[in-house]
Coordinates of C-alpha atoms in Angstrom, one line a residue:
M16 CA -28.1 -85.7 122.8
H17 CA -27.1 -82.0 123.2
K18 CA -29.5 -80.7 120.5
D19 CA -33.0 -81.1 119.4
I20 CA -33.8 -84.5 117.9
K21 CA -35.1 -82.9 114.7
I22 CA -31.9 -81.0 114.1
A23 CA -29.9 -84.2 114.7
L24 CA -32.1 -86.2 112.3
K25 CA -31.8 -83.5 109.6
E26 CA -28.1 -83.5 110.1
L27 CA -28.0 -87.2 109.4
F28 CA -30.3 -86.8 106.4
W29 CA -28.1 -84.2 104.8
L30 CA -24.9 -86.0 105.8
N31 CA -26.2 -89.1 103.9
K32 CA -26.8 -87.0 100.8
S33 CA -23.4 -85.4 101.1
I34 CA -21.7 -88.8 101.4
L35 CA -23.4 -89.9 98.2
T36 CA -22.4 -86.8 96.3
L37 CA -18.8 -87.2 97.5
S38 CA -18.7 -90.8 96.5
E39 CA -19.9 -89.9 93.0
E40 CA -17.3 -87.2 92.8
I41 CA -14.6 -89.7 93.8
E42 CA -15.8 -92.1 91.2
Y43 CA -15.8 -89.4 88.5
N44 CA -12.2 -88.4 89.5
S45 CA -11.1 -92.0 89.4
C46 CA -12.6 -92.3 85.9
L47 CA -10.5 -89.3 84.8
L48 CA -7.4 -91.0 86.2
T49 CA -7.9 -93.9 83.9
K50 CA -7.4 -91.7 80.8
V51 CA -4.1 -92.6 79.0
S52 CA -3.0 -89.0 78.4
P53 CA -0.7 -87.4 81.0
T54 CA -2.8 -84.3 80.8
I55 CA -6.5 -83.8 80.6
K56 CA -7.9 -80.9 78.6
S57 CA -10.0 -78.1 80.2
D58 CA -13.3 -79.3 78.6
V59 CA -13.1 -82.2 81.1
I60 CA -11.8 -80.3 84.1
Q61 CA -12.9 -76.7 84.5
S62 CA -10.2 -75.6 87.0
S63 CA -7.4 -74.8 84.6
N64 CA -6.2 -75.2 81.0
K65 CA -4.7 -78.6 81.7
T66 CA -5.0 -80.8 84.7
T67 CA -2.2 -83.3 85.4
I68 CA -2.6 -86.8 86.7
E69 CA -0.9 -85.5 89.9
D70 CA -3.6 -82.9 90.3
L71 CA -6.3 -85.6 90.0
I72 CA -4.5 -87.8 92.5
I73 CA -4.3 -84.8 95.0
K74 CA -7.9 -84.1 94.4
G75 CA -8.8 -87.7 94.9
D76 CA -6.9 -87.9 98.2
F77 CA -8.6 -84.7 99.4
L78 CA -12.1 -86.1 98.5
K79 CA -11.3 -89.5 100.1
N80 CA -10.2 -87.8 103.4
K81 CA -13.4 -85.6 103.3
L82 CA -15.5 -88.7 102.7
H83 CA -13.8 -90.5 105.6
E84 CA -14.5 -87.6 108.0
K85 CA -18.2 -87.6 106.9
V86 CA -18.6 -91.3 107.2
S87 CA -17.1 -91.3 110.7
R88 CA -19.5 -88.6 111.7
Q89 CA -22.4 -90.5 110.1
I90 CA -21.5 -93.7 112.0
E91 CA -21.3 -91.8 115.3
L92 CA -24.6 -89.9 114.7
K93 CA -26.4 -93.1 113.5
E94 CA -25.4 -95.0 116.7
E95 CA -26.5 -92.1 118.8
L96 CA -29.8 -91.7 117.0
E97 CA -30.5 -95.5 116.8
S98 CA -30.4 -95.7 120.6
I99 CA -32.9 -92.8 120.8
I100 CA -35.2 -94.2 118.1
E101 CA -35.3 -97.5 120.1
T102 CA -37.0 -95.6 122.9
L103 CA -40.1 -95.3 120.7
E104 CA -42.5 -98.1 121.9
D105 CA -44.4 -98.1 118.6
I106 CA -42.4 -100.0 116.1
R107 CA -44.3 -98.4 113.2
L108 CA -43.0 -95.0 114.4
Q109 CA -39.5 -96.4 114.7
D110 CA -39.8 -97.7 111.1
L111 CA -41.0 -94.4 109.8
I112 CA -38.2 -92.4 111.4
R113 CA -35.6 -94.9 110.2
R114 CA -36.9 -94.9 106.7
R115 CA -36.9 -91.1 106.5
Y116 CA -33.6 -90.3 108.2
L117 CA -31.4 -93.4 108.1
R118 CA -32.5 -94.5 104.6
N119 CA -33.3 -91.1 103.2
Q120 CA -36.6 -92.2 101.8
K121 CA -39.0 -89.7 100.4
W122 CA -42.3 -89.0 102.2
L123 CA -44.4 -90.4 99.4
T124 CA -42.4 -93.6 99.3
I125 CA -42.8 -94.0 103.0
A126 CA -46.5 -93.4 102.8
N127 CA -46.9 -96.0 100.0
E128 CA -44.8 -98.6 101.7
L129 CA -46.4 -98.2 105.1
N130 CA -49.9 -97.9 103.6
Y131 CA -50.5 -94.4 105.1
S132 CA -51.8 -91.3 103.4
L133 CA -49.2 -88.6 103.0
D134 CA -51.0 -86.6 105.6
G135 CA -51.0 -89.6 107.9
V136 CA -47.2 -90.0 107.5
Y137 CA -46.7 -86.3 108.4
K138 CA -48.9 -86.7 111.5
A139 CA -47.1 -89.9 112.6
H140 CA -43.8 -88.2 112.0
G141 CA -44.8 -85.3 114.2
K142 CA -46.0 -87.7 116.9
A143 CA -42.8 -89.6 116.8
L144 CA -40.7 -86.4 117.2
R145 CA -42.9 -85.3 120.2
I146 CA -42.3 -88.7 121.9
L147 CA -38.6 -88.7 121.1
R148 CA -38.2 -85.2 122.6
K149 CA -39.9 -86.3 125.8
N150 CA -37.8 -89.5 125.9
I151 CA -34.6 -87.5 125.4
S152 CA -35.6 -85.2 128.3
K153 CA -36.1 -88.2 130.5
I154 CA -32.7 -89.6 129.5
K155 CA -31.0 -86.3 130.2
V156 CA -32.7 -85.9 133.6
G157 CA -32.0 -89.5 134.6
S158 CA -28.4 -89.5 133.6
N159 CA -27.4 -85.9 134.3
L160 CA -26.3 -85.4 130.6
Q161 CA -27.4 -81.8 130.5

């Protein structure tokens, strides 16, 4: 991995959120397309006085292409991160990192589900990141990926 593990994990976290937002936008756009009228008034779409079905189709295609790009990046990043997460010997730390970055769980939810205090989750997270950074360094040195 060419960048710090924390940066890559955060990228995945925000990529997941972005994909969810795009999916909701696509769904909303599709709902607008189910309207019977050939034009939709500006109170529904703010971009102009009237938006045609053609405009909605173009927007839908654009959003779907953008979603496809983000999902492709997400898959690539998840595969890369999953192999790195596997290097953690402690499966509890693996679980914590997966919950936070692959499933986008909130810190408090993780703490409750893993029976940790919130402070305990933060400390375990920090420990996991330190171990992952060391493991990545070993992988880079061992395979000449620098």
